[in-house]
Amino acid sequence: MLTHKSNTFFLLAVLFLLSVLSFYIEIKWYYFVLVFLFWLLIAVAGSGLIRMNYHLKARSRSFTSERKVAITFDDGPTLITPEVLDILKKNNIKATFFCIGQEIEKYPEIFDRIIAEGHLVGNHSFTHSKKIGLFSKEKMMEEIASTDISIAKFLGKKPNYYRPPFGVTNPNIAKALKLSKHYVIGWNVRSLDTKIKSEKKILKRIKSRISPGSIILLHDTSLKSVRVLEQLLVFLQENNYEAVTVEQLLKIPAYEN
Ligand SMILES: [Zn+2]
């Protein structure tokens, strides 16, 4: 597996080798730049694509042949969340919600309803700042700890799951999560429901990527996603998929004892 450490080790080793070689033969300066750019390309991809497990180990699916998938919702609670909960209730399905700390503080009743209806919750940072990738280790630890506290007020215990906003990881985030002892939960089916306008296209994207053990990423932030969910549930039923929680899929406890 290519990690940040092994990539950087490879960069330094090749640069060293080129430096030594340059005493004996002519090495063009841009060879050094090319090697560095190659390292940078991998580092950028690894920081943005959670499935690469570049900075940390994220659980992005289950390797099972059972036709089970986990539906997950990010960025709530919002005023849309009750609509999602209504549909899940109607279909008797339990999902996993990765919630933002400051939104839990804003909509405590809605958050309470998520838990009361038997869904699971995980930590999705406190502010969901667009600049989260630039935060120090200490600031990241604060983001994680304050959301744990917000959640614990309702649950009486700490959540074990953390999902990185935007799927962004880096050495500071990895160190903070190692200290906070969270399991990092990713996805292998990204619906892009906040970016793609057409419900049809979103559904097509999900359907073409889904397989046994998939973790599907949706957002409880728009009515468009609610309609996508409704149609997704029909598709799952027609194709004999069972929707379960992340805990049931990965067999990792969602909460601390
Ligand atoms: Zn998010």
mmCIF file of C-alpha atoms and ligand atoms in Angstrom:
data_model
loop_
_atom_site.group_PDB
_atom_site.id
_atom_site.type_symbol
_atom_site.label_atom_id
_atom_site.label_comp_id
_atom_site.label_asym_id
_atom_site.label_seq_id
_atom_site.Cartn_x
_atom_site.Cartn_y
_atom_site.Cartn_z
ATOM 1 C CA MET A 1 0.000 0.000 0.000
ATOM 2 C CA LEU A 2 1.377 3.416 -0.945
ATOM 3 C CA THR A 3 1.409 5.644 2.133
ATOM 4 C CA HIS A 4 2.665 9.181 2.669
ATOM 5 C CA LYS A 5 5.704 7.758 4.429
ATOM 6 C CA SER A 6 6.661 5.341 1.653
ATOM 7 C CA ASN A 7 6.012 7.949 -1.042
ATOM 8 C CA THR A 8 8.268 10.452 0.734
ATOM 9 C CA PHE A 9 10.906 7.793 1.353
ATOM 10 C CA PHE A 10 10.830 6.973 -2.365
ATOM 11 C CA LEU A 11 11.212 10.679 -3.239
ATOM 12 C CA LEU A 12 14.247 11.112 -0.979
ATOM 13 C CA ALA A 13 15.845 7.877 -2.182
ATOM 14 C CA VAL A 14 15.511 8.829 -5.853
ATOM 15 C CA LEU A 15 16.747 12.380 -5.223
ATOM 16 C CA PHE A 16 19.752 10.970 -3.359
ATOM 17 C CA LEU A 17 20.481 8.516 -6.159
ATOM 18 C CA LEU A 18 20.264 11.252 -8.793
ATOM 19 C CA SER A 19 22.589 13.450 -6.728
ATOM 20 C CA VAL A 20 25.173 10.672 -6.471
ATOM 21 C CA LEU A 21 24.849 9.864 -10.177
ATOM 22 C CA SER A 22 25.317 13.508 -11.097
ATOM 23 C CA PHE A 23 28.958 13.231 -9.964
ATOM 24 C CA TYR A 24 29.583 10.663 -12.680
ATOM 25 C CA ILE A 25 27.211 11.538 -15.482
ATOM 26 C CA GLU A 26 25.308 14.605 -16.469
ATOM 27 C CA ILE A 27 21.820 14.695 -14.907
ATOM 28 C CA LYS A 28 19.546 17.382 -16.232
ATOM 29 C CA TRP A 29 18.113 19.634 -13.495
ATOM 30 C CA TYR A 30 14.547 18.947 -14.596
ATOM 31 C CA TYR A 31 14.904 15.286 -13.644
ATOM 32 C CA PHE A 32 14.871 16.450 -10.034
ATOM 33 C CA VAL A 33 11.804 18.578 -10.690
ATOM 34 C CA LEU A 34 10.033 15.686 -12.409
ATOM 35 C CA VAL A 35 10.662 13.364 -9.481
ATOM 36 C CA PHE A 36 9.350 16.007 -7.102
ATOM 37 C CA LEU A 37 6.253 16.620 -9.253
ATOM 38 C CA PHE A 38 5.542 12.888 -9.284
ATOM 39 C CA TRP A 39 5.723 12.837 -5.483
ATOM 40 C CA LEU A 40 3.445 15.891 -5.335
ATOM 41 C CA LEU A 41 0.867 14.322 -7.674
ATOM 42 C CA ILE A 42 0.600 11.250 -5.472
ATOM 43 C CA ALA A 43 0.486 13.356 -2.287
ATOM 44 C CA VAL A 44 -2.335 15.544 -3.642
ATOM 45 C CA ALA A 45 -4.334 12.522 -4.829
ATOM 46 C CA GLY A 46 -3.754 10.722 -1.525
ATOM 47 C CA SER A 47 -4.915 13.740 0.490
ATOM 48 C CA GLY A 48 -8.159 14.062 -1.451
ATOM 49 C CA LEU A 49 -9.081 10.450 -2.156
ATOM 50 C CA ILE A 50 -9.907 8.772 1.106
ATOM 51 C CA ARG A 51 -9.971 5.309 -0.500
ATOM 52 C CA MET A 52 -6.231 5.487 -1.210
ATOM 53 C CA ASN A 53 -5.523 5.096 2.548
ATOM 54 C CA TYR A 54 -2.571 7.395 1.989
ATOM 55 C CA HIS A 55 -2.392 9.299 5.285
ATOM 56 C CA LEU A 56 -4.519 6.957 7.374
ATOM 57 C CA LYS A 57 -6.502 3.762 7.187
ATOM 58 C CA ALA A 58 -10.114 4.513 6.340
ATOM 59 C CA ARG A 59 -12.821 1.881 6.164
ATOM 60 C CA SER A 60 -14.481 2.602 2.858
ATOM 61 C CA ARG A 61 -16.374 -0.653 2.280
ATOM 62 C CA SER A 62 -16.829 -4.166 3.587
ATOM 63 C CA PHE A 63 -15.338 -7.059 1.638
ATOM 64 C CA THR A 64 -18.366 -9.285 1.754
ATOM 65 C CA SER A 65 -20.309 -11.247 -0.800
ATOM 66 C CA GLU A 66 -23.550 -10.647 1.117
ATOM 67 C CA ARG A 67 -25.803 -8.167 -0.630
ATOM 68 C CA LYS A 68 -25.570 -5.595 2.136
ATOM 69 C CA VAL A 69 -24.823 -1.905 1.798
ATOM 70 C CA ALA A 70 -24.693 0.996 4.269
ATOM 71 C CA ILE A 71 -26.390 4.304 3.483
ATOM 72 C CA THR A 72 -24.663 7.251 5.138
ATOM 73 C CA PHE A 73 -25.615 10.927 5.375
ATOM 74 C CA ASP A 74 -23.150 13.744 5.938
ATOM 75 C CA ASP A 75 -23.432 17.353 7.087
ATOM 76 C CA GLY A 76 -26.602 17.237 9.200
ATOM 77 C CA PRO A 77 -28.601 17.732 11.214
ATOM 78 C CA THR A 78 -30.420 20.238 8.996
ATOM 79 C CA LEU A 79 -34.047 21.162 8.414
ATOM 80 C CA ILE A 80 -34.045 18.520 5.655
ATOM 81 C CA THR A 81 -33.065 15.704 8.039
ATOM 82 C CA PRO A 82 -36.697 15.063 9.219
ATOM 83 C CA GLU A 83 -37.687 14.370 5.602
ATOM 84 C CA VAL A 84 -34.904 11.789 5.361
ATOM 85 C CA LEU A 85 -35.959 10.272 8.671
ATOM 86 C CA ASP A 86 -39.576 9.991 7.480
ATOM 87 C CA ILE A 87 -38.548 7.993 4.411
ATOM 88 C CA LEU A 88 -36.202 5.746 6.371
ATOM 89 C CA LYS A 89 -38.957 5.104 8.902
ATOM 90 C CA LYS A 90 -41.498 4.291 6.203
ATOM 91 C CA ASN A 91 -39.087 1.730 4.729
ATOM 92 C CA ASN A 92 -37.909 0.452 8.092
ATOM 93 C CA ILE A 93 -34.265 1.172 7.296
ATOM 94 C CA LYS A 94 -31.494 2.240 9.630
ATOM 95 C CA ALA A 95 -28.777 4.565 8.339
ATOM 96 C CA THR A 96 -25.644 6.203 9.689
ATOM 97 C CA PHE A 97 -25.413 10.002 10.036
ATOM 98 C CA PHE A 98 -22.080 11.816 10.211
ATOM 99 C CA CYS A 99 -22.992 15.037 11.961
ATOM 100 C CA ILE A 100 -21.345 18.431 12.268
ATOM 101 C CA GLY A 101 -20.930 19.560 15.900
ATOM 102 C CA GLN A 102 -22.166 23.113 15.423
ATOM 103 C CA GLU A 103 -25.258 21.861 13.584
ATOM 104 C CA ILE A 104 -26.045 19.497 16.469
ATOM 105 C CA GLU A 105 -25.945 22.551 18.763
ATOM 106 C CA LYS A 106 -28.259 24.384 16.349
ATOM 107 C CA TYR A 107 -30.820 21.584 15.868
ATOM 108 C CA PRO A 108 -30.750 19.490 19.046
ATOM 109 C CA GLU A 109 -34.324 18.170 18.587
ATOM 110 C CA ILE A 110 -33.570 16.911 15.109
ATOM 111 C CA PHE A 111 -30.360 15.262 16.286
ATOM 112 C CA ASP A 112 -32.272 13.691 19.135
ATOM 113 C CA ARG A 113 -34.784 12.277 16.668
ATOM 114 C CA ILE A 114 -31.989 10.647 14.587
ATOM 115 C CA ILE A 115 -30.878 8.723 17.658
ATOM 116 C CA ALA A 116 -34.374 8.020 18.977
ATOM 117 C CA GLU A 117 -35.304 6.349 15.675
ATOM 118 C CA GLY A 118 -32.450 3.897 15.939
ATOM 119 C CA HIS A 119 -29.976 5.360 13.458
ATOM 120 C CA LEU A 120 -26.293 5.620 14.267
ATOM 121 C CA VAL A 121 -24.269 8.808 14.423
ATOM 122 C CA GLY A 122 -20.620 9.661 13.917
ATOM 123 C CA ASN A 123 -18.332 12.674 14.194
ATOM 124 C CA HIS A 124 -17.948 14.907 11.107
ATOM 125 C CA SER A 125 -15.909 17.726 12.740
ATOM 126 C CA PHE A 126 -17.313 20.760 14.576
ATOM 127 C CA THR A 127 -17.169 23.483 11.924
ATOM 128 C CA HIS A 128 -16.733 21.582 8.638
ATOM 129 C CA SER A 129 -14.480 24.474 7.637
ATOM 130 C CA LYS A 130 -13.349 24.649 4.028
ATOM 131 C CA LYS A 131 -9.887 25.326 5.434
ATOM 132 C CA ILE A 132 -9.848 22.168 7.559
ATOM 133 C CA GLY A 133 -6.979 20.780 5.488
ATOM 134 C CA LEU A 134 -4.804 23.644 6.750
ATOM 135 C CA PHE A 135 -5.595 23.200 10.468
ATOM 136 C CA SER A 136 -2.857 22.369 12.988
ATOM 137 C CA LYS A 137 -2.945 19.074 14.853
ATOM 138 C CA GLU A 138 -4.160 20.934 17.978
ATOM 139 C CA LYS A 139 -6.957 22.697 16.121
ATOM 140 C CA MET A 140 -8.012 19.380 14.560
ATOM 141 C CA MET A 141 -8.075 17.736 17.971
ATOM 142 C CA GLU A 142 -10.363 20.527 19.168
ATOM 143 C CA GLU A 143 -12.688 20.015 16.176
ATOM 144 C CA ILE A 144 -12.948 16.319 16.960
ATOM 145 C CA ALA A 145 -13.223 16.597 20.760
ATOM 146 C CA SER A 146 -15.903 19.304 20.780
ATOM 147 C CA THR A 147 -18.092 17.279 18.409
ATOM 148 C CA ASP A 148 -17.600 14.184 20.572
ATOM 149 C CA ILE A 149 -18.863 16.267 23.503
ATOM 150 C CA SER A 150 -21.901 17.520 21.539
ATOM 151 C CA ILE A 151 -22.791 13.935 20.627
ATOM 152 C CA ALA A 152 -22.110 12.559 24.112
ATOM 153 C CA LYS A 153 -24.628 15.037 25.567
ATOM 154 C CA PHE A 154 -27.321 12.985 23.837
ATOM 155 C CA LEU A 155 -25.826 9.513 23.819
ATOM 156 C CA GLY A 156 -23.994 9.549 27.119
ATOM 157 C CA LYS A 157 -20.993 8.086 25.314
ATOM 158 C CA LYS A 158 -18.382 8.947 22.736
ATOM 159 C CA PRO A 159 -18.802 8.030 19.074
ATOM 160 C CA ASN A 160 -16.102 5.791 17.623
ATOM 161 C CA TYR A 161 -16.562 6.891 14.027
ATOM 162 C CA TYR A 162 -15.083 9.925 12.360
ATOM 163 C CA ARG A 163 -15.604 10.942 8.761
ATOM 164 C CA PRO A 164 -13.296 13.628 7.372
ATOM 165 C CA PRO A 165 -15.071 16.619 5.784
ATOM 166 C CA PHE A 166 -14.530 16.577 1.995
ATOM 167 C CA GLY A 167 -12.685 13.263 2.485
ATOM 168 C CA VAL A 168 -9.554 15.358 3.045
ATOM 169 C CA THR A 169 -6.746 13.866 5.111
ATOM 170 C CA ASN A 170 -3.191 15.004 5.853
ATOM 171 C CA PRO A 171 -0.501 14.309 8.486
ATOM 172 C CA ASN A 172 -2.108 16.665 11.062
ATOM 173 C CA ILE A 173 -5.534 15.076 10.691
ATOM 174 C CA ALA A 174 -3.987 11.596 10.849
ATOM 175 C CA LYS A 175 -2.107 12.450 14.081
ATOM 176 C CA ALA A 176 -5.197 14.003 15.699
ATOM 177 C CA LEU A 177 -7.297 10.933 14.872
ATOM 178 C CA LYS A 178 -4.667 8.564 16.172
ATOM 179 C CA LEU A 179 -4.782 10.391 19.510
ATOM 180 C CA SER A 180 -8.585 10.600 19.616
ATOM 181 C CA LYS A 181 -8.790 6.868 18.729
ATOM 182 C CA HIS A 182 -11.553 7.132 16.145
ATOM 183 C CA TYR A 183 -12.179 4.725 13.321
ATOM 184 C CA VAL A 184 -12.176 6.641 10.078
ATOM 185 C CA ILE A 185 -15.161 5.789 7.922
ATOM 186 C CA GLY A 186 -14.967 6.590 4.234
ATOM 187 C CA TRP A 187 -17.138 5.505 1.306
ATOM 188 C CA ASN A 188 -16.758 3.737 -1.998
ATOM 189 C CA VAL A 189 -19.893 5.120 -3.608
ATOM 190 C CA ARG A 190 -19.770 8.900 -3.752
ATOM 191 C CA SER A 191 -23.111 10.149 -5.061
ATOM 192 C CA LEU A 192 -21.897 13.731 -5.644
ATOM 193 C CA ASP A 193 -25.454 14.709 -4.637
ATOM 194 C CA THR A 194 -24.318 18.194 -3.612
ATOM 195 C CA LYS A 195 -22.599 18.805 -6.932
ATOM 196 C CA ILE A 196 -24.656 17.104 -9.673
ATOM 197 C CA LYS A 197 -27.946 18.864 -10.439
ATOM 198 C CA SER A 198 -29.884 16.022 -12.089
ATOM 199 C CA GLU A 199 -31.398 13.400 -9.778
ATOM 200 C CA LYS A 200 -31.317 10.947 -12.658
ATOM 201 C CA LYS A 201 -27.564 11.356 -13.099
ATOM 202 C CA ILE A 202 -26.933 10.996 -9.369
ATOM 203 C CA LEU A 203 -28.914 7.772 -9.277
ATOM 204 C CA LYS A 204 -27.194 6.426 -12.361
ATOM 205 C CA ARG A 205 -23.845 7.153 -10.723
ATOM 206 C CA ILE A 206 -24.821 5.304 -7.551
ATOM 207 C CA LYS A 207 -26.309 2.330 -9.410
ATOM 208 C CA SER A 208 -23.219 1.870 -11.563
ATOM 209 C CA ARG A 209 -20.899 1.881 -8.541
ATOM 210 C CA ILE A 210 -22.849 -0.136 -6.011
ATOM 211 C CA SER A 211 -21.730 -3.667 -5.071
ATOM 212 C CA PRO A 212 -22.053 -5.946 -2.011
ATOM 213 C CA GLY A 213 -20.395 -4.242 0.985
ATOM 214 C CA SER A 214 -20.648 -0.713 -0.407
ATOM 215 C CA ILE A 215 -20.778 2.381 1.774
ATOM 216 C CA ILE A 216 -22.879 5.028 0.016
ATOM 217 C CA LEU A 217 -22.337 8.718 0.689
ATOM 218 C CA LEU A 218 -25.370 11.037 0.580
ATOM 219 C CA HIS A 219 -26.095 14.372 2.268
ATOM 220 C CA ASP A 220 -29.202 15.244 4.318
ATOM 221 C CA THR A 221 -28.974 18.805 3.073
ATOM 222 C CA SER A 222 -31.333 19.080 0.095
ATOM 223 C CA LEU A 223 -34.732 17.878 -1.070
ATOM 224 C CA LYS A 224 -32.993 16.583 -4.173
ATOM 225 C CA SER A 225 -31.089 14.093 -2.036
ATOM 226 C CA VAL A 226 -34.336 13.111 -0.329
ATOM 227 C CA ARG A 227 -35.848 12.221 -3.713
ATOM 228 C CA VAL A 228 -32.676 10.357 -4.678
ATOM 229 C CA LEU A 229 -32.957 8.375 -1.450
ATOM 230 C CA GLU A 230 -36.548 7.401 -2.238
ATOM 231 C CA GLN A 231 -35.543 6.032 -5.635
ATOM 232 C CA LEU A 232 -32.392 4.437 -4.288
ATOM 233 C CA LEU A 233 -34.446 2.425 -1.790
ATOM 234 C CA VAL A 234 -36.616 1.121 -4.604
ATOM 235 C CA PHE A 235 -33.486 0.112 -6.553
ATOM 236 C CA LEU A 236 -32.012 -1.648 -3.526
ATOM 237 C CA GLN A 237 -35.196 -3.601 -2.948
ATOM 238 C CA GLU A 238 -35.499 -4.594 -6.606
ATOM 239 C CA ASN A 239 -31.911 -5.792 -6.622
ATOM 240 C CA ASN A 240 -32.097 -7.695 -3.348
ATOM 241 C CA TYR A 241 -29.794 -5.379 -1.454
ATOM 242 C CA GLU A 242 -30.278 -4.946 2.259
ATOM 243 C CA ALA A 243 -29.487 -1.514 3.712
ATOM 244 C CA VAL A 244 -27.783 -1.784 7.113
ATOM 245 C CA THR A 245 -25.852 0.515 9.432
ATOM 246 C CA VAL A 246 -22.092 0.978 9.154
ATOM 247 C CA GLU A 247 -21.795 -0.943 12.421
ATOM 248 C CA GLN A 248 -23.643 -3.938 10.970
ATOM 249 C CA LEU A 249 -21.668 -3.767 7.742
ATOM 250 C CA LEU A 250 -18.157 -3.347 9.189
ATOM 251 C CA LYS A 251 -18.728 -5.036 12.562
ATOM 252 C CA ILE A 252 -17.005 -2.164 14.335
ATOM 253 C CA PRO A 253 -18.879 -0.688 17.335
ATOM 254 C CA ALA A 254 -20.206 2.797 16.606
ATOM 255 C CA TYR A 255 -19.874 3.948 20.201
ATOM 256 C CA GLU A 256 -17.470 3.607 23.083
ATOM 257 C CA ASN A 257 -18.711 1.301 25.816
HETATM 258 ZN ZN ZN B 1 -19.234 16.923 4.918
#
